[in-house]
């Protein structure tokens, strides 16, 4: 894309409607299909490294810590992730199972990344950001697709796909994708662990039922698992032990969306999806969950200066959790219902120059009851090449199952009286409250010339009721046998603020060479109440990050692409700063084929990126090589 084409790219994540990227009053960054292909990255978490203001750290071979604008952890819960409008977070902890977010990269149209709250449109959990993964329409993936590849860490991977027509009014595609990833390295002297595999199949159909009506139906099925080490605790010797096991994952989803165009500037949509999964974590925790979601949306123009969007939604999520002595949930079964209504008015104060957006979302859930999440946004465009925007928003992160029902026994020791006891026993608290955010943002974007553009955004976030842990009085429990307990209870006794900025630059130096880069700065000031333990620390988030990407088109359809990343040190716990250098060399054979070779993390043989809260084993990532062939027919 030229910079003009990128500025006019239609995005949908800011206001739940199509609008030009240059006219979005939010800090939004788009990872395009060309960025995805030329990065050489094969997983969605790795692709998110390209987005400014997003913290992406690999924990081990199966897990990532991903967040936006702070509060990063394995179970980060302030980032909303969607795939074609379907939320993919789990109500168990309001986070994402990133190892299951697996799509053929060739089918992803774009990834829209919003840094900052999107709760007024998307609801609770869209606190610090929204990631919306949008796949291609079926009509744009016609014919066959074969990919195959492998590497020393990637193992083997491949995709088989075919798309065709349905009676002249519809299109379809169906795919099967598999990968077998090799183990990553554990602590020095321990050896490799965390091999994983996944078989994933899916389909999408798009129908043009009439001149005004469209219908999309799509679904997925997957099965796979992770082989790795686990900690086992019990009330009999040796009390704490390590062993190897397999974690099984399987599930699927089905989504249907009907859209109708009523007139120019007026449309409505009705979307339904069903999602179910079965997740067994090394025989310690079995989670079975079913989710039903229904959403209606209507957009219309009552006058030339107003564009109103409103909608209703309902969601039901039920789980059945079978635990062990190490981890369990109380009660083992829970049913959560969510009801929502939202409304938003975009007002053209000065047509094509000054726009004001006012809106709010109202929700009722079974954890915290009624919640309101308003926002106001102002966009000023003095000319088509530049815009200045500002926003004030409120967002909430409602309690999840683990906040109120978690029972975790991570360490067992023998007390002086000879009675087994559990240390750091983490317990959910029925009094867990909603975490709140009041965000202030301002941004500026400008296309300086046909070859150079910049986009800068800054923020000041004020948080309250952040998660903490509070030591409780020791007690004796008789289930499953008599033992002592030294408990820690979830609480909401921390407040604080964060501030920072992101900057993005794109420079098309010549017709054959373009450069993209971004820099992010984050400062966190968190204040837990006395006698409590902070549930999040500023030390888990890098203060500085930057990345730079070079894309060069050489003669004879050869491409040479390079990406450089820098992540500052994490002081709590101590993770050194590191640079990462990725390269990709590809030869294209018309529009049908491509042969590519890549190397990742060339600057380091092995290094850690993140240690989750409560974890003791520090895994390492490092240099890897791979090759891939793609053929279309």
Short mmCIF file of C-alpha atoms in Angstrom, two decimals, residues 1-462:
data_model
loop_
_atom_site.label_atom_id
_atom_site.label_comp_id
_atom_site.label_asym_id
_atom_site.label_seq_id
_atom_site.Cartn_x
_atom_site.Cartn_y
_atom_site.Cartn_z
CA UNK A 1 0.00 0.00 0.00
CA UNK A 2 1.01 3.59 -0.61
CA UNK A 3 0.69 5.92 2.36
CA UNK A 4 -2.41 7.46 0.77
CA UNK A 5 -4.01 4.03 0.52
CA UNK A 6 -3.10 3.21 4.10
CA UNK A 7 -4.57 6.47 5.41
CA UNK A 8 -7.81 5.69 3.58
CA UNK A 9 -7.90 2.09 4.78
CA UNK A 10 -11.31 1.26 6.26
CA UNK A 11 -11.21 0.19 9.93
CA UNK A 12 -14.13 -0.93 12.08
CA UNK A 13 -12.81 -1.35 15.63
CA UNK A 14 -13.08 2.24 16.87
CA UNK A 15 -16.81 2.86 16.36
CA UNK A 16 -18.17 -0.49 15.11
CA UNK A 17 -18.56 1.00 11.65
CA UNK A 18 -16.36 1.42 8.62
CA UNK A 19 -14.33 4.63 8.72
CA UNK A 20 -11.03 5.80 7.28
CA UNK A 21 -7.99 5.16 9.43
CA UNK A 22 -7.05 8.84 9.17
CA UNK A 23 -10.47 9.82 10.60
CA UNK A 24 -10.41 7.55 13.66
CA UNK A 25 -10.26 9.46 16.95
CA UNK A 26 -8.21 6.78 18.70
CA UNK A 27 -4.68 5.39 18.88
CA UNK A 28 -5.17 2.68 16.28
CA UNK A 29 -2.50 0.73 14.39
CA UNK A 30 -3.20 -1.69 11.53
CA UNK A 31 -1.06 -4.73 10.76
CA UNK A 32 -1.85 -5.30 7.09
CA UNK A 33 -1.77 -8.55 5.11
CA UNK A 34 1.46 -7.38 3.45
CA UNK A 35 3.01 -6.75 6.90
CA UNK A 36 1.95 -10.23 7.99
CA UNK A 37 3.36 -12.00 4.94
CA UNK A 38 6.66 -10.15 4.87
CA UNK A 39 7.29 -10.41 8.62
CA UNK A 40 7.81 -14.17 8.32
CA UNK A 41 6.05 -14.60 11.68
CA UNK A 42 3.69 -17.54 11.91
CA UNK A 43 1.66 -16.93 15.10
CA UNK A 44 -0.74 -14.16 16.09
CA UNK A 45 1.11 -13.37 19.36
CA UNK A 46 4.37 -12.91 17.46
CA UNK A 47 2.65 -10.67 14.89
CA UNK A 48 1.52 -8.35 17.69
CA UNK A 49 5.16 -7.46 18.35
CA UNK A 50 4.84 -5.06 15.40
CA UNK A 51 2.18 -2.94 17.14
CA UNK A 52 3.36 0.05 19.21
CA UNK A 53 2.35 0.19 22.86
CA UNK A 54 1.72 -3.56 23.04
CA UNK A 55 3.84 -5.66 25.40
CA UNK A 56 4.51 -9.11 23.92
CA UNK A 57 6.75 -11.51 25.84
CA UNK A 58 7.16 -15.23 25.27
CA UNK A 59 7.07 -17.17 28.53
CA UNK A 60 7.83 -20.65 27.15
CA UNK A 61 6.94 -22.81 24.18
CA UNK A 62 3.19 -22.53 24.77
CA UNK A 63 2.48 -19.35 26.70
CA UNK A 64 2.76 -15.60 26.14
CA UNK A 65 2.26 -12.52 28.27
CA UNK A 66 0.49 -9.86 26.18
CA UNK A 67 -1.06 -6.55 27.21
CA UNK A 68 -1.30 -2.92 26.12
CA UNK A 69 -0.02 0.05 28.10
CA UNK A 70 1.08 -1.93 31.12
CA UNK A 71 -0.24 -4.63 33.49
CA UNK A 72 1.37 -7.45 31.55
CA UNK A 73 1.27 -11.02 32.82
CA UNK A 74 0.40 -14.51 31.70
CA UNK A 75 -3.14 -13.91 32.91
CA UNK A 76 -3.38 -10.26 31.80
CA UNK A 77 -7.07 -9.32 31.86
CA UNK A 78 -7.39 -5.75 30.58
CA UNK A 79 -7.10 -6.43 26.86
CA UNK A 80 -10.08 -7.46 24.72
CA UNK A 81 -9.35 -9.73 21.74
CA UNK A 82 -11.80 -10.50 18.94
CA UNK A 83 -11.76 -12.64 15.80
CA UNK A 84 -14.29 -11.36 13.24
CA UNK A 85 -16.37 -9.86 16.06
CA UNK A 86 -16.25 -12.97 18.29
CA UNK A 87 -14.63 -12.40 21.68
CA UNK A 88 -11.97 -15.00 22.47
CA UNK A 89 -11.25 -14.28 26.15
CA UNK A 90 -12.27 -16.77 28.81
CA UNK A 91 -14.48 -15.70 31.75
CA UNK A 92 -12.35 -17.98 33.95
CA UNK A 93 -9.77 -15.18 34.33
CA UNK A 94 -10.86 -12.60 31.70
CA UNK A 95 -7.75 -13.30 29.64
CA UNK A 96 -6.82 -15.09 26.43
CA UNK A 97 -5.50 -18.58 25.76
CA UNK A 98 -3.02 -17.32 23.19
CA UNK A 99 -1.75 -20.74 22.14
CA UNK A 100 -5.21 -21.47 20.65
CA UNK A 101 -5.46 -18.32 18.53
CA UNK A 102 -4.25 -20.02 15.38
CA UNK A 103 -5.33 -18.94 11.90
CA UNK A 104 -3.72 -19.35 8.48
CA UNK A 105 -1.77 -16.09 8.10
CA UNK A 106 -2.80 -15.99 4.43
CA UNK A 107 -6.48 -15.64 5.49
CA UNK A 108 -5.99 -12.64 7.79
CA UNK A 109 -7.06 -9.42 6.07
CA UNK A 110 -5.67 -7.19 8.82
CA UNK A 111 -5.23 -6.89 12.59
CA UNK A 112 -6.58 -3.67 14.09
CA UNK A 113 -4.87 -2.76 17.37
CA UNK A 114 -6.34 -0.02 19.57
CA UNK A 115 -4.15 1.22 22.41
CA UNK A 116 -6.45 2.65 25.02
CA UNK A 117 -9.97 1.89 26.22
CA UNK A 118 -12.70 0.76 23.85
CA UNK A 119 -15.27 -0.09 26.50
CA UNK A 120 -17.91 2.38 25.27
CA UNK A 121 -18.25 0.22 22.14
CA UNK A 122 -16.97 -3.22 23.15
CA UNK A 123 -17.70 -3.38 26.88
CA UNK A 124 -15.90 -4.65 29.96
CA UNK A 125 -12.34 -5.92 29.60
CA UNK A 126 -11.65 -3.45 26.75
CA UNK A 127 -9.72 -1.44 29.34
CA UNK A 128 -6.21 -0.87 28.03
CA UNK A 129 -6.78 -1.94 24.44
CA UNK A 130 -8.69 -3.86 21.78
CA UNK A 131 -7.23 -6.29 19.25
CA UNK A 132 -9.57 -7.15 16.37
CA UNK A 133 -8.39 -9.90 14.00
CA UNK A 134 -10.32 -9.63 10.72
CA UNK A 135 -10.20 -12.42 8.16
CA UNK A 136 -10.70 -12.12 4.42
CA UNK A 137 -14.07 -12.55 2.80
CA UNK A 138 -14.48 -15.92 1.09
CA UNK A 139 -14.65 -14.33 -2.37
CA UNK A 140 -11.08 -13.08 -1.88
CA UNK A 141 -9.71 -16.57 -1.19
CA UNK A 142 -10.91 -18.48 -4.22
CA UNK A 143 -9.01 -21.47 -5.56
CA UNK A 144 -6.52 -23.65 -3.77
CA UNK A 145 -3.77 -22.89 -1.29
CA UNK A 146 -0.99 -25.16 -0.06
CA UNK A 147 1.68 -24.16 2.44
CA UNK A 148 4.35 -26.28 4.07
CA UNK A 149 7.40 -25.53 6.12
CA UNK A 150 9.49 -26.26 9.14
CA UNK A 151 12.40 -25.23 11.27
CA UNK A 152 14.46 -26.06 14.32
CA UNK A 153 11.89 -24.44 16.63
CA UNK A 154 8.84 -24.23 14.38
CA UNK A 155 8.97 -27.97 13.77
CA UNK A 156 6.65 -28.83 10.91
CA UNK A 157 3.61 -26.84 9.78
CA UNK A 158 1.27 -26.72 6.82
CA UNK A 159 -2.10 -25.58 5.48
CA UNK A 160 -4.46 -27.03 2.90
CA UNK A 161 -7.29 -24.76 1.70
CA UNK A 162 -9.76 -24.45 -1.11
CA UNK A 163 -12.39 -21.83 -1.97
CA UNK A 164 -15.21 -21.80 -4.51
CA UNK A 165 -18.66 -20.45 -5.35
CA UNK A 166 -22.10 -21.40 -4.03
CA UNK A 167 -24.84 -21.14 -6.64
CA UNK A 168 -23.87 -17.72 -7.95
CA UNK A 169 -24.84 -15.90 -4.74
CA UNK A 170 -22.24 -17.14 -2.33
CA UNK A 171 -18.60 -18.02 -1.82
CA UNK A 172 -16.88 -20.45 0.52
CA UNK A 173 -13.49 -21.55 1.74
CA UNK A 174 -12.46 -24.48 3.91
CA UNK A 175 -9.05 -25.16 5.40
CA UNK A 176 -7.07 -27.56 7.56
CA UNK A 177 -3.93 -26.40 9.36
CA UNK A 178 -1.42 -28.28 11.49
CA UNK A 179 1.77 -27.48 13.34
CA UNK A 180 4.13 -29.40 15.61
CA UNK A 181 6.34 -26.98 17.51
CA UNK A 182 9.59 -28.18 19.03
CA UNK A 183 10.35 -27.68 22.75
CA UNK A 184 11.77 -24.46 24.15
CA UNK A 185 14.53 -24.39 26.73
CA UNK A 186 13.86 -24.36 30.46
CA UNK A 187 16.22 -23.13 33.15
CA UNK A 188 19.88 -23.81 32.43
CA UNK A 189 20.75 -27.41 33.16
CA UNK A 190 17.14 -28.56 33.03
CA UNK A 191 16.74 -29.06 29.28
CA UNK A 192 13.92 -28.45 26.81
CA UNK A 193 10.21 -28.54 27.58
CA UNK A 194 6.83 -27.37 26.31
CA UNK A 195 6.44 -29.02 22.94
CA UNK A 196 3.00 -28.28 21.46
CA UNK A 197 0.87 -29.30 18.50
CA UNK A 198 -2.50 -28.27 17.10
CA UNK A 199 -4.76 -29.48 14.31
CA UNK A 200 -7.21 -26.78 13.24
CA UNK A 201 -9.93 -26.87 10.61
CA UNK A 202 -12.43 -24.21 9.62
CA UNK A 203 -14.69 -22.73 6.99
CA UNK A 204 -16.27 -19.44 5.97
CA UNK A 205 -19.19 -18.72 3.65
CA UNK A 206 -20.37 -15.29 2.48
CA UNK A 207 -23.75 -14.92 0.77
CA UNK A 208 -25.28 -11.96 -1.06
CA UNK A 209 -28.90 -12.90 -0.43
CA UNK A 210 -30.26 -9.81 -2.16
CA UNK A 211 -29.16 -6.35 -3.18
CA UNK A 212 -29.46 -5.27 0.46
CA UNK A 213 -28.90 -8.45 2.48
CA UNK A 214 -25.70 -10.32 3.26
CA UNK A 215 -25.05 -13.41 5.36
CA UNK A 216 -21.79 -14.77 6.77
CA UNK A 217 -21.48 -18.18 8.40
CA UNK A 218 -18.14 -19.45 9.65
CA UNK A 219 -16.78 -21.94 12.14
CA UNK A 220 -13.72 -23.73 13.51
CA UNK A 221 -12.75 -27.01 15.16
CA UNK A 222 -9.40 -27.71 16.81
CA UNK A 223 -7.60 -30.33 18.86
CA UNK A 224 -4.09 -30.46 20.23
CA UNK A 225 -2.01 -30.20 23.34
CA UNK A 226 1.16 -29.20 25.14
CA UNK A 227 3.80 -31.53 26.60
CA UNK A 228 5.64 -29.98 29.50
CA UNK A 229 6.69 -30.00 33.11
CA UNK A 230 4.31 -29.37 35.96
CA UNK A 231 4.42 -28.96 39.72
CA UNK A 232 2.40 -31.39 41.83
CA UNK A 233 1.54 -30.63 45.45
CA UNK A 234 0.00 -33.07 47.92
CA UNK A 235 -0.38 -33.63 51.65
CA UNK A 236 1.83 -36.72 51.60
CA UNK A 237 5.60 -36.89 51.07
CA UNK A 238 7.38 -35.61 49.03
CA UNK A 239 4.66 -32.86 49.17
CA UNK A 240 6.12 -30.88 46.21
CA UNK A 241 7.35 -32.64 43.10
CA UNK A 242 7.91 -31.99 39.44
CA UNK A 243 6.88 -34.30 36.65
CA UNK A 244 6.03 -34.33 32.96
CA UNK A 245 2.54 -34.40 31.53
CA UNK A 246 0.31 -33.42 28.63
CA UNK A 247 -2.27 -30.66 28.55
CA UNK A 248 -5.13 -31.36 26.14
CA UNK A 249 -7.13 -28.69 24.29
CA UNK A 250 -10.08 -29.15 21.99
CA UNK A 251 -13.05 -27.04 21.02
CA UNK A 252 -14.89 -25.20 18.30
CA UNK A 253 -17.12 -22.28 17.44
CA UNK A 254 -19.83 -21.29 15.00
CA UNK A 255 -20.71 -17.71 14.01
CA UNK A 256 -23.51 -16.29 11.88
CA UNK A 257 -23.93 -12.61 10.93
CA UNK A 258 -26.75 -11.07 8.89
CA UNK A 259 -26.45 -7.52 7.57
CA UNK A 260 -29.03 -5.36 5.82
CA UNK A 261 -28.54 -2.00 4.13
CA UNK A 262 -31.62 0.14 4.70
CA UNK A 263 -30.43 3.23 2.84
CA UNK A 264 -27.33 5.28 2.25
CA UNK A 265 -25.99 5.84 5.78
CA UNK A 266 -28.34 3.37 7.47
CA UNK A 267 -27.85 -0.34 8.12
CA UNK A 268 -28.40 -3.00 10.73
CA UNK A 269 -26.81 -6.31 11.68
CA UNK A 270 -27.62 -9.33 13.80
CA UNK A 271 -24.80 -11.60 14.97
CA UNK A 272 -24.85 -14.88 16.90
CA UNK A 273 -22.03 -17.16 17.90
CA UNK A 274 -21.55 -20.33 19.91
CA UNK A 275 -18.21 -21.29 21.41
CA UNK A 276 -17.29 -24.43 23.36
CA UNK A 277 -14.02 -25.86 24.55
CA UNK A 278 -12.59 -28.64 26.69
CA UNK A 279 -9.27 -27.85 28.36
CA UNK A 280 -7.41 -30.25 30.63
CA UNK A 281 -4.28 -28.87 32.25
CA UNK A 282 -2.00 -31.78 33.11
CA UNK A 283 -4.73 -33.64 35.05
CA UNK A 284 -4.81 -30.80 37.56
CA UNK A 285 -7.69 -28.77 36.14
CA UNK A 286 -10.38 -29.67 33.63
CA UNK A 287 -12.39 -26.72 32.29
CA UNK A 288 -15.45 -27.29 30.12
CA UNK A 289 -17.18 -24.15 28.86
CA UNK A 290 -20.01 -23.18 26.55
CA UNK A 291 -20.78 -19.61 25.50
CA UNK A 292 -23.76 -18.25 23.57
CA UNK A 293 -23.70 -14.64 22.37
CA UNK A 294 -26.32 -12.57 20.52
CA UNK A 295 -25.86 -8.96 19.38
CA UNK A 296 -27.99 -6.53 17.39
CA UNK A 297 -26.75 -3.22 15.97
CA UNK A 298 -28.42 -0.38 14.07
CA UNK A 299 -26.83 2.68 12.48
CA UNK A 300 -28.72 5.60 10.92
CA UNK A 301 -28.53 9.33 10.11
CA UNK A 302 -31.40 11.39 11.57
CA UNK A 303 -29.87 14.50 9.95
CA UNK A 304 -26.86 15.51 7.90
CA UNK A 305 -24.82 16.34 11.01
CA UNK A 306 -25.64 13.28 13.15
CA UNK A 307 -24.81 9.60 12.74
CA UNK A 308 -26.22 7.44 15.51
CA UNK A 309 -25.31 3.86 16.29
CA UNK A 310 -26.95 1.76 18.97
CA UNK A 311 -27.26 -1.88 19.86
CA UNK A 312 -28.33 -4.59 22.28
CA UNK A 313 -26.54 -7.75 23.36
CA UNK A 314 -26.87 -10.82 25.57
CA UNK A 315 -24.29 -13.44 26.47
CA UNK A 316 -24.48 -16.65 28.46
CA UNK A 317 -21.37 -18.54 29.55
CA UNK A 318 -21.48 -21.69 31.64
CA UNK A 319 -18.54 -23.71 32.94
CA UNK A 320 -17.89 -26.99 34.69
CA UNK A 321 -14.46 -27.05 36.37
CA UNK A 322 -12.98 -30.21 37.88
CA UNK A 323 -10.00 -29.37 40.05
CA UNK A 324 -7.35 -31.02 42.16
CA UNK A 325 -5.59 -30.29 45.44
CA UNK A 326 -3.19 -28.01 43.55
CA UNK A 327 -5.89 -25.84 41.95
CA UNK A 328 -9.68 -25.80 42.02
CA UNK A 329 -12.63 -23.41 41.79
CA UNK A 330 -15.47 -22.90 44.24
CA UNK A 331 -18.19 -23.49 43.21
CA UNK A 332 -17.11 -25.99 40.53
CA UNK A 333 -19.99 -24.90 38.26
CA UNK A 334 -20.97 -21.35 37.43
CA UNK A 335 -23.33 -19.62 35.02
CA UNK A 336 -22.62 -16.03 33.99
CA UNK A 337 -25.12 -13.83 32.11
CA UNK A 338 -24.29 -10.51 30.52
CA UNK A 339 -26.78 -7.99 29.10
CA UNK A 340 -25.63 -4.87 27.25
CA UNK A 341 -26.93 -1.79 25.51
CA UNK A 342 -24.84 0.88 23.83
CA UNK A 343 -25.49 4.13 21.97
CA UNK A 344 -23.19 6.56 20.21
CA UNK A 345 -23.71 9.79 18.31
CA UNK A 346 -21.11 11.18 15.92
CA UNK A 347 -21.77 14.89 15.39
CA UNK A 348 -20.28 16.86 12.51
CA UNK A 349 -19.78 20.20 14.24
CA UNK A 350 -17.98 21.45 11.12
CA UNK A 351 -18.44 19.06 8.18
CA UNK A 352 -15.18 17.36 7.15
CA UNK A 353 -13.29 19.42 9.75
CA UNK A 354 -14.53 18.96 13.33
CA UNK A 355 -16.34 15.87 14.66
CA UNK A 356 -17.57 15.13 18.19
CA UNK A 357 -18.42 11.58 19.29
CA UNK A 358 -20.40 10.94 22.48
CA UNK A 359 -21.44 7.49 23.58
CA UNK A 360 -21.67 4.93 26.35
CA UNK A 361 -22.18 1.26 26.96
CA UNK A 362 -24.25 -0.07 29.85
CA UNK A 363 -23.86 -3.63 31.10
CA UNK A 364 -25.31 -5.92 33.73
CA UNK A 365 -23.39 -9.03 34.79
CA UNK A 366 -23.71 -11.62 37.55
CA UNK A 367 -20.44 -10.59 39.22
CA UNK A 368 -20.75 -6.86 39.83
CA UNK A 369 -24.21 -5.89 38.62
CA UNK A 370 -24.66 -2.69 36.61
CA UNK A 371 -21.72 -0.90 34.95
CA UNK A 372 -21.56 2.25 32.79
CA UNK A 373 -18.69 3.02 30.41
CA UNK A 374 -19.04 6.43 28.72
CA UNK A 375 -16.61 8.20 26.44
CA UNK A 376 -16.30 11.47 24.50
CA UNK A 377 -13.98 11.96 21.51
CA UNK A 378 -13.15 15.02 19.42
CA UNK A 379 -11.43 14.97 16.01
CA UNK A 380 -10.15 18.09 14.22
CA UNK A 381 -8.89 17.79 10.62
CA UNK A 382 -7.62 21.19 9.42
CA UNK A 383 -6.79 19.59 6.06
CA UNK A 384 -6.85 16.09 4.54
CA UNK A 385 -3.19 15.47 5.44
CA UNK A 386 -3.40 15.89 9.22
CA UNK A 387 -5.70 15.42 12.19
CA UNK A 388 -5.66 16.10 15.93
CA UNK A 389 -7.83 14.12 18.32
CA UNK A 390 -8.55 13.81 22.02
CA UNK A 391 -10.65 11.50 24.19
CA UNK A 392 -11.85 10.98 27.76
CA UNK A 393 -13.11 7.48 28.57
CA UNK A 394 -14.20 5.30 31.47
CA UNK A 395 -13.62 1.55 31.36
CA UNK A 396 -14.04 -1.29 33.81
CA UNK A 397 -12.65 -4.78 34.30
CA UNK A 398 -15.32 -6.79 36.07
CA UNK A 399 -14.42 -9.64 38.47
CA UNK A 400 -13.85 -13.02 36.89
CA UNK A 401 -14.21 -16.57 38.21
CA UNK A 402 -10.69 -16.62 39.65
CA UNK A 403 -11.21 -13.34 41.55
CA UNK A 404 -13.98 -14.88 43.65
CA UNK A 405 -13.63 -18.66 43.40
CA UNK A 406 -9.96 -19.62 42.96
CA UNK A 407 -8.45 -22.19 45.35
CA UNK A 408 -4.70 -22.51 44.70
CA UNK A 409 -2.25 -24.50 46.87
CA UNK A 410 1.16 -23.90 45.27
CA UNK A 411 3.58 -24.92 48.10
CA UNK A 412 3.30 -27.55 50.85
CA UNK A 413 5.73 -27.72 53.77
CA UNK A 414 5.88 -29.43 57.18
CA UNK A 415 5.14 -27.14 60.11
CA UNK A 416 7.13 -27.40 63.38
CA UNK A 417 4.32 -29.45 64.93
CA UNK A 418 4.63 -32.00 62.11
CA UNK A 419 1.36 -31.01 60.43
CA UNK A 420 1.49 -30.45 56.63
CA UNK A 421 0.73 -26.85 55.75
CA UNK A 422 0.12 -24.86 52.57
CA UNK A 423 2.07 -21.65 52.08
CA UNK A 424 0.90 -18.78 49.86
CA UNK A 425 -2.50 -20.47 49.51
CA UNK A 426 -4.35 -18.14 47.17
CA UNK A 427 -8.08 -17.79 47.69
CA UNK A 428 -10.69 -15.84 45.78
CA UNK A 429 -12.70 -13.28 47.72
CA UNK A 430 -16.51 -12.91 47.41
CA UNK A 431 -15.99 -9.19 47.95
CA UNK A 432 -13.80 -8.72 44.84
CA UNK A 433 -14.79 -5.47 43.15
CA UNK A 434 -14.69 -3.98 39.66
CA UNK A 435 -11.39 -2.40 38.61
CA UNK A 436 -11.91 1.02 37.01
CA UNK A 437 -10.03 3.28 34.62
CA UNK A 438 -10.46 6.93 33.72
CA UNK A 439 -8.34 7.60 30.61
CA UNK A 440 -7.26 10.86 29.00
CA UNK A 441 -5.77 10.63 25.49
CA UNK A 442 -4.54 12.98 22.81
CA UNK A 443 -3.07 12.17 19.42
CA UNK A 444 -1.80 13.70 16.21
CA UNK A 445 -1.27 12.11 12.80
CA UNK A 446 0.08 13.69 9.64
CA UNK A 447 1.09 12.67 6.17
CA UNK A 448 4.09 14.93 5.72
CA UNK A 449 4.62 13.95 2.09
CA UNK A 450 3.47 11.20 -0.27
CA UNK A 451 6.37 9.12 1.10
CA UNK A 452 6.40 9.96 4.84
CA UNK A 453 3.76 9.85 7.59
CA UNK A 454 3.82 10.05 11.41
CA UNK A 455 1.31 9.14 14.11
CA UNK A 456 1.80 10.14 17.76
CA UNK A 457 -0.46 9.39 20.75
CA UNK A 458 -0.06 10.13 24.45
CA UNK A 459 -2.16 9.10 27.46
CA UNK A 460 -2.72 9.57 31.18
CA UNK A 461 -4.63 6.75 32.90
CA UNK A 462 -6.07 6.81 36.43
#
